[in-house]
PDB file of N, CA and C in Angstrom:
ATOM      1  N   UNK D   1     120.851 135.750  73.278  1.00 59.00           N
ATOM      2  CA  UNK D   1     121.080 134.644  74.364  1.00 59.00           C
ATOM      3  C   UNK D   1     122.030 133.645  73.627  1.00 59.00           C
ATOM      4  N   UNK D   2     123.145 133.664  74.581  1.00 71.00           N
ATOM      5  CA  UNK D   2     124.300 133.092  73.407  1.00 71.00           C
ATOM      6  C   UNK D   2     124.255 131.350  73.346  1.00 71.00           C
ATOM      7  N   UNK D   3     124.923 130.677  72.406  1.00 71.00           N
ATOM      8  CA  UNK D   3     124.392 129.463  72.309  1.00 71.00           C
ATOM      9  C   UNK D   3     124.454 128.471  73.150  1.00 71.00           C
ATOM     10  N   UNK D   4     125.509 128.958  74.430  1.00 76.00           N
ATOM     11  CA  UNK D   4     125.178 127.901  75.707  1.00 76.00           C
ATOM     12  C   UNK D   4     123.994 128.301  76.549  1.00 76.00           C
ATOM     13  N   UNK D   5     123.565 129.277  76.532  1.00 80.00           N
ATOM     14  CA  UNK D   5     122.415 129.667  77.262  1.00 80.00           C
ATOM     15  C   UNK D   5     121.056 129.180  76.650  1.00 80.00           C
ATOM     16  N   UNK D   6     121.421 128.846  75.079  1.00 85.00           N
ATOM     17  CA  UNK D   6     120.055 128.553  74.179  1.00 85.00           C
ATOM     18  C   UNK D   6     120.321 126.730  74.409  1.00 85.00           C
ATOM     19  N   UNK D   7     121.368 125.908  74.523  1.00 88.00           N
ATOM     20  CA  UNK D   7     121.390 124.877  74.822  1.00 88.00           C
ATOM     21  C   UNK D   7     120.730 124.521  75.948  1.00 88.00           C
ATOM     22  N   UNK D   8     121.643 125.354  77.266  1.00 88.00           N
ATOM     23  CA  UNK D   8     121.056 124.996  78.178  1.00 88.00           C
ATOM     24  C   UNK D   8     119.436 124.963  78.530  1.00 88.00           C
ATOM     25  N   UNK D   9     118.829 125.817  77.707  1.00 92.00           N
ATOM     26  CA  UNK D   9     117.536 126.105  78.159  1.00 92.00           C
ATOM     27  C   UNK D   9     116.911 124.907  77.092  1.00 92.00           C
ATOM     28  N   UNK D  10     117.121 124.778  76.115  1.00 92.00           N
ATOM     29  CA  UNK D  10     116.838 123.456  75.745  1.00 92.00           C
ATOM     30  C   UNK D  10     116.403 122.089  76.600  1.00 92.00           C
ATOM     31  N   UNK D  11     117.900 122.147  77.092  1.00 92.00           N
ATOM     32  CA  UNK D  11     117.761 120.550  78.114  1.00 92.00           C
ATOM     33  C   UNK D  11     116.813 120.953  79.201  1.00 92.00           C
ATOM     34  N   UNK D  12     116.644 122.236  79.676  1.00 94.00           N
ATOM     35  CA  UNK D  12     115.539 122.384  80.656  1.00 94.00           C
ATOM     36  C   UNK D  12     114.209 121.919  79.975  1.00 94.00           C
ATOM     37  N   UNK D  13     114.077 122.770  78.833  1.00 94.00           N
ATOM     38  CA  UNK D  13     112.764 122.619  78.211  1.00 94.00           C
ATOM     39  C   UNK D  13     112.048 121.234  78.247  1.00 94.00           C
ATOM     40  N   UNK D  14     113.022 120.548  77.754  1.00 95.00           N
ATOM     41  CA  UNK D  14     113.033 118.832  77.192  1.00 95.00           C
ATOM     42  C   UNK D  14     113.092 118.279  78.968  1.00 95.00           C
ATOM     43  N   UNK D  15     113.678 118.195  79.424  1.00 95.00           N
ATOM     44  CA  UNK D  15     113.272 117.920  81.165  1.00 95.00           C
ATOM     45  C   UNK D  15     112.378 118.188  81.356  1.00 95.00           C
ATOM     46  N   UNK D  16     111.691 119.348  81.695  1.00 95.00           N
ATOM     47  CA  UNK D  16     109.810 119.259  82.027  1.00 95.00           C
ATOM     48  C   UNK D  16     109.003 118.716  81.212  1.00 95.00           C
ATOM     49  N   UNK D  17     109.514 118.610  79.761  1.00 95.00           N
ATOM     50  CA  UNK D  17     108.416 118.173  78.930  1.00 95.00           C
ATOM     51  C   UNK D  17     108.622 116.477  79.554  1.00 95.00           C
ATOM     52  N   UNK D  18     109.773 116.176  79.774  1.00 95.00           N
ATOM     53  CA  UNK D  18     109.787 114.785  80.231  1.00 95.00           C
ATOM     54  C   UNK D  18     108.954 114.426  81.656  1.00 95.00           C
ATOM     55  N   UNK D  19     109.129 115.202  82.773  1.00 95.00           N
ATOM     56  CA  UNK D  19     108.834 115.217  83.507  1.00 95.00           C
ATOM     57  C   UNK D  19     107.231 115.302  83.933  1.00 95.00           C
ATOM     58  N   UNK D  20     106.553 116.290  82.714  1.00 94.00           N
ATOM     59  CA  UNK D  20     105.161 116.104  82.522  1.00 94.00           C
ATOM     60  C   UNK D  20     104.736 115.334  81.840  1.00 94.00           C
ATOM     61  N   UNK D  21     105.461 114.458  81.265  1.00 95.00           N
ATOM     62  CA  UNK D  21     104.221 113.398  80.599  1.00 95.00           C
ATOM     63  C   UNK D  21     104.759 111.889  81.692  1.00 95.00           C
ATOM     64  N   UNK D  22     106.032 112.218  82.052  1.00 95.00           N
ATOM     65  CA  UNK D  22     106.012 110.909  83.381  1.00 95.00           C
ATOM     66  C   UNK D  22     104.773 111.183  84.324  1.00 95.00           C
ATOM     67  N   UNK D  23     104.762 112.087  84.605  1.00 95.00           N
ATOM     68  CA  UNK D  23     103.402 112.460  85.979  1.00 95.00           C
ATOM     69  C   UNK D  23     102.445 112.316  85.438  1.00 95.00           C
ATOM     70  N   UNK D  24     102.038 112.754  84.204  1.00 95.00           N
ATOM     71  CA  UNK D  24     100.798 112.460  83.656  1.00 95.00           C
ATOM     72  C   UNK D  24     100.462 111.030  83.346  1.00 95.00           C
ATOM     73  N   UNK D  25     101.492 110.214  83.071  1.00 96.00           N
ATOM     74  CA  UNK D  25     101.382 109.000  82.647  1.00 96.00           C
ATOM     75  C   UNK D  25     100.862 108.245  84.043  1.00 96.00           C
ATOM     76  N   UNK D  26     101.930 108.301  84.750  1.00 95.00           N
ATOM     77  CA  UNK D  26     101.809 107.734  86.522  1.00 95.00           C
ATOM     78  C   UNK D  26     100.169 107.687  86.846  1.00 95.00           C
ATOM     79  N   UNK D  27      99.895 109.810  87.047  1.00 95.00           N
ATOM     80  CA  UNK D  27      98.580 109.742  87.267  1.00 95.00           C
ATOM     81  C   UNK D  27      97.876 108.961  86.312  1.00 95.00           C
ATOM     82  N   UNK D  28      97.270 108.722  85.260  1.00 96.00           N
ATOM     83  CA  UNK D  28      96.630 108.105  84.494  1.00 96.00           C
ATOM     84  C   UNK D  28      96.498 106.378  84.934  1.00 96.00           C
ATOM     85  N   UNK D  29      97.848 105.792  85.387  1.00 96.00           N
ATOM     86  CA  UNK D  29      97.714 104.438  85.575  1.00 96.00           C
ATOM     87  C   UNK D  29      97.473 104.330  86.627  1.00 96.00           C
ATOM     88  N   UNK D  30      97.436 105.560  88.076  1.00 97.00           N
ATOM     89  CA  UNK D  30      96.804 105.468  89.272  1.00 97.00           C
ATOM     90  C   UNK D  30      95.272 105.417  89.219  1.00 97.00           C
ATOM     91  N   UNK D  31      94.917 106.143  88.377  1.00 97.00           N
ATOM     92  CA  UNK D  31      93.651 106.350  88.552  1.00 97.00           C
ATOM     93  C   UNK D  31      93.005 105.145  87.859  1.00 97.00           C
ATOM     94  N   UNK D  32      93.732 104.412  86.874  1.00 96.00           N
ATOM     95  CA  UNK D  32      93.053 103.174  86.120  1.00 96.00           C
ATOM     96  C   UNK D  32      93.103 102.001  87.240  1.00 96.00           C
ATOM     97  N   UNK D  33      94.092 102.169  88.136  1.00 97.00           N
ATOM     98  CA  UNK D  33      94.282 101.363  89.285  1.00 97.00           C
ATOM     99  C   UNK D  33      92.796 101.773  90.315  1.00 97.00           C
ATOM    100  N   UNK D  34      92.829 102.446  90.380  1.00 97.00           N
ATOM    101  CA  UNK D  34      92.057 103.292  91.918  1.00 97.00           C
ATOM    102  C   UNK D  34      90.236 102.571  90.818  1.00 97.00           C
ATOM    103  N   UNK D  35      90.242 102.733  89.775  1.00 97.00           N
ATOM    104  CA  UNK D  35      88.758 102.404  88.791  1.00 97.00           C
ATOM    105  C   UNK D  35      88.350 101.194  89.158  1.00 97.00           C
ATOM    106  N   UNK D  36      89.994 100.480  89.111  1.00 97.00           N
ATOM    107  CA  UNK D  36      89.909  98.772  88.993  1.00 97.00           C
ATOM    108  C   UNK D  36      89.186  98.391  90.569  1.00 97.00           C
ATOM    109  N   UNK D  37      89.901  99.016  91.492  1.00 97.00           N
ATOM    110  CA  UNK D  37      89.672  98.437  92.771  1.00 97.00           C
ATOM    111  C   UNK D  37      88.381  98.937  93.425  1.00 97.00           C
ATOM    112  N   UNK D  38      87.887 100.277  92.741  1.00 98.00           N
ATOM    113  CA  UNK D  38      86.466 100.599  93.012  1.00 98.00           C
ATOM    114  C   UNK D  38      85.587  99.999  93.097  1.00 98.00           C
ATOM    115  N   UNK D  39      85.658  99.426  91.455  1.00 97.00           N
ATOM    116  CA  UNK D  39      84.860  98.165  91.104  1.00 97.00           C
ATOM    117  C   UNK D  39      84.760  97.225  91.536  1.00 97.00           C
ATOM    118  N   UNK D  40      85.998  96.560  92.140  1.00 97.00           N
ATOM    119  CA  UNK D  40      86.135  95.208  92.830  1.00 97.00           C
ATOM    120  C   UNK D  40      85.381  95.354  93.834  1.00 97.00           C
ATOM    121  N   UNK D  41      85.590  96.480  94.840  1.00 97.00           N
ATOM    122  CA  UNK D  41      85.397  96.401  95.892  1.00 97.00           C
ATOM    123  C   UNK D  41      83.350  96.443  95.963  1.00 97.00           C
ATOM    124  N   UNK D  42      82.969  97.265  94.920  1.00 97.00           N
ATOM    125  CA  UNK D  42      82.062  97.542  94.390  1.00 97.00           C
ATOM    126  C   UNK D  42      80.997  95.834  94.456  1.00 97.00           C
ATOM    127  N   UNK D  43      81.627  95.312  93.556  1.00 97.00           N
ATOM    128  CA  UNK D  43      81.208  93.909  93.010  1.00 97.00           C
ATOM    129  C   UNK D  43      81.147  92.951  94.618  1.00 97.00           C
ATOM    130  N   UNK D  44      82.611  93.214  95.268  1.00 97.00           N
ATOM    131  CA  UNK D  44      82.289  92.277  96.422  1.00 97.00           C
ATOM    132  C   UNK D  44      81.555  92.262  97.407  1.00 97.00           C
ATOM    133  N   UNK D  45      81.107  94.091  97.522  1.00 96.00           N
ATOM    134  CA  UNK D  45      80.080  94.534  98.426  1.00 96.00           C
ATOM    135  C   UNK D  45      78.579  93.873  97.858  1.00 96.00           C
ATOM    136  N   UNK D  46      78.314  93.880  96.471  1.00 95.00           N
ATOM    137  CA  UNK D  46      77.367  93.358  96.019  1.00 95.00           C
ATOM    138  C   UNK D  46      76.881  92.064  96.459  1.00 95.00           C
ATOM    139  N   UNK D  47      77.979  91.339  95.915  1.00 95.00           N
ATOM    140  CA  UNK D  47      77.968  89.866  96.467  1.00 95.00           C
ATOM    141  C   UNK D  47      77.912  89.461  97.905  1.00 95.00           C
ATOM    142  N   UNK D  48      78.307  90.354  98.603  1.00 95.00           N
ATOM    143  CA  UNK D  48      78.131  89.969 100.296  1.00 95.00           C
ATOM    144  C   UNK D  48      76.955  90.245 100.529  1.00 95.00           C
ATOM    145  N   UNK D  49      76.421  91.611 100.161  1.00 94.00           N
ATOM    146  CA  UNK D  49      74.862  91.668 100.242  1.00 94.00           C
ATOM    147  C   UNK D  49      74.114  90.689 100.084  1.00 94.00           C
ATOM    148  N   UNK D  50      73.926  89.791  98.806  1.00 94.00           N
ATOM    149  CA  UNK D  50      73.388  88.943  98.422  1.00 94.00           C
ATOM    150  C   UNK D  50      73.495  87.884  99.236  1.00 94.00           C
ATOM    151  N   UNK D  51      74.785  87.515  99.702  1.00 94.00           N
ATOM    152  CA  UNK D  51      74.962  86.401 100.668  1.00 94.00           C
ATOM    153  C   UNK D  51      74.141  86.270 101.570  1.00 94.00           C
ATOM    154  N   UNK D  52      74.063  87.814 102.265  1.00 93.00           N
ATOM    155  CA  UNK D  52      73.447  87.879 103.756  1.00 93.00           C
ATOM    156  C   UNK D  52      72.037  87.854 103.781  1.00 93.00           C
ATOM    157  N   UNK D  53      71.150  88.357 102.030  1.00 90.00           N
ATOM    158  CA  UNK D  53      69.975  87.999 101.829  1.00 90.00           C
ATOM    159  C   UNK D  53      69.492  86.830 101.941  1.00 90.00           C
ATOM    160  N   UNK D  54      70.350  86.198 101.454  1.00 90.00           N
ATOM    161  CA  UNK D  54      69.970  84.706 101.247  1.00 90.00           C
ATOM    162  C   UNK D  54      69.535  83.999 102.376  1.00 90.00           C
ATOM    163  N   UNK D  55      71.113  84.358 103.468  1.00 89.00           N
ATOM    164  CA  UNK D  55      71.107  83.646 104.664  1.00 89.00           C
ATOM    165  C   UNK D  55      70.213  84.103 105.658  1.00 89.00           C
ATOM    166  N   UNK D  56      69.930  85.022 105.025  1.00 89.00           N
ATOM    167  CA  UNK D  56      68.526  85.452 106.189  1.00 89.00           C
ATOM    168  C   UNK D  56      67.349  85.172 105.711  1.00 89.00           C
ATOM    169  N   UNK D  57      66.991  84.937 104.529  1.00 86.00           N
ATOM    170  CA  UNK D  57      66.061  83.891 104.001  1.00 86.00           C
ATOM    171  C   UNK D  57      65.687  82.586 104.454  1.00 86.00           C
ATOM    172  N   UNK D  58      67.190  81.852 104.501  1.00 84.00           N
ATOM    173  CA  UNK D  58      67.396  80.670 104.544  1.00 84.00           C
ATOM    174  C   UNK D  58      67.146  80.236 106.292  1.00 84.00           C
ATOM    175  N   UNK D  59      66.991  81.528 107.011  1.00 82.00           N
ATOM    176  CA  UNK D  59      67.011  81.424 108.448  1.00 82.00           C
ATOM    177  C   UNK D  59      65.230  81.660 108.617  1.00 82.00           C
ATOM    178  N   UNK D  60      65.154  82.466 108.225  1.00 73.00           N
ATOM    179  CA  UNK D  60      63.528  82.809 108.260  1.00 73.00           C
ATOM    180  C   UNK D  60      62.885  81.535 107.951  1.00 73.00           C
ATOM    181  N   UNK D  61      63.130  80.945 106.726  1.00 68.00           N
ATOM    182  CA  UNK D  61      62.563  79.771 106.456  1.00 68.00           C
ATOM    183  C   UNK D  61      62.167  78.244 107.282  1.00 68.00           C
ATOM    184  N   UNK D  62      63.713  78.588 108.249  1.00 66.00           N
ATOM    185  CA  UNK D  62      63.972  77.095 109.061  1.00 66.00           C
ATOM    186  C   UNK D  62      63.216  77.135 110.076  1.00 66.00           C
ATOM    187  N   UNK D  63      62.636  78.806 110.191  1.00 61.00           N
ATOM    188  CA  UNK D  63      62.061  78.769 111.597  1.00 61.00           C
ATOM    189  C   UNK D  63      60.674  78.189 112.093  1.00 61.00           C
TER     190      UNK D  63
END
């Protein structure tokens, strides 16, 4: 392989590694965000369920 071919190959390999690293970082960030929102929605759902149970108990006690 001639020197120019090696240089082009090196640049292509470096670009592929950089792209792979960038994609991996993006996916990790998005996964972390999804886990955060899943936890937030779970907590919100649990809170709503508790409020609904309390409201039903109060309604039954008032009757």
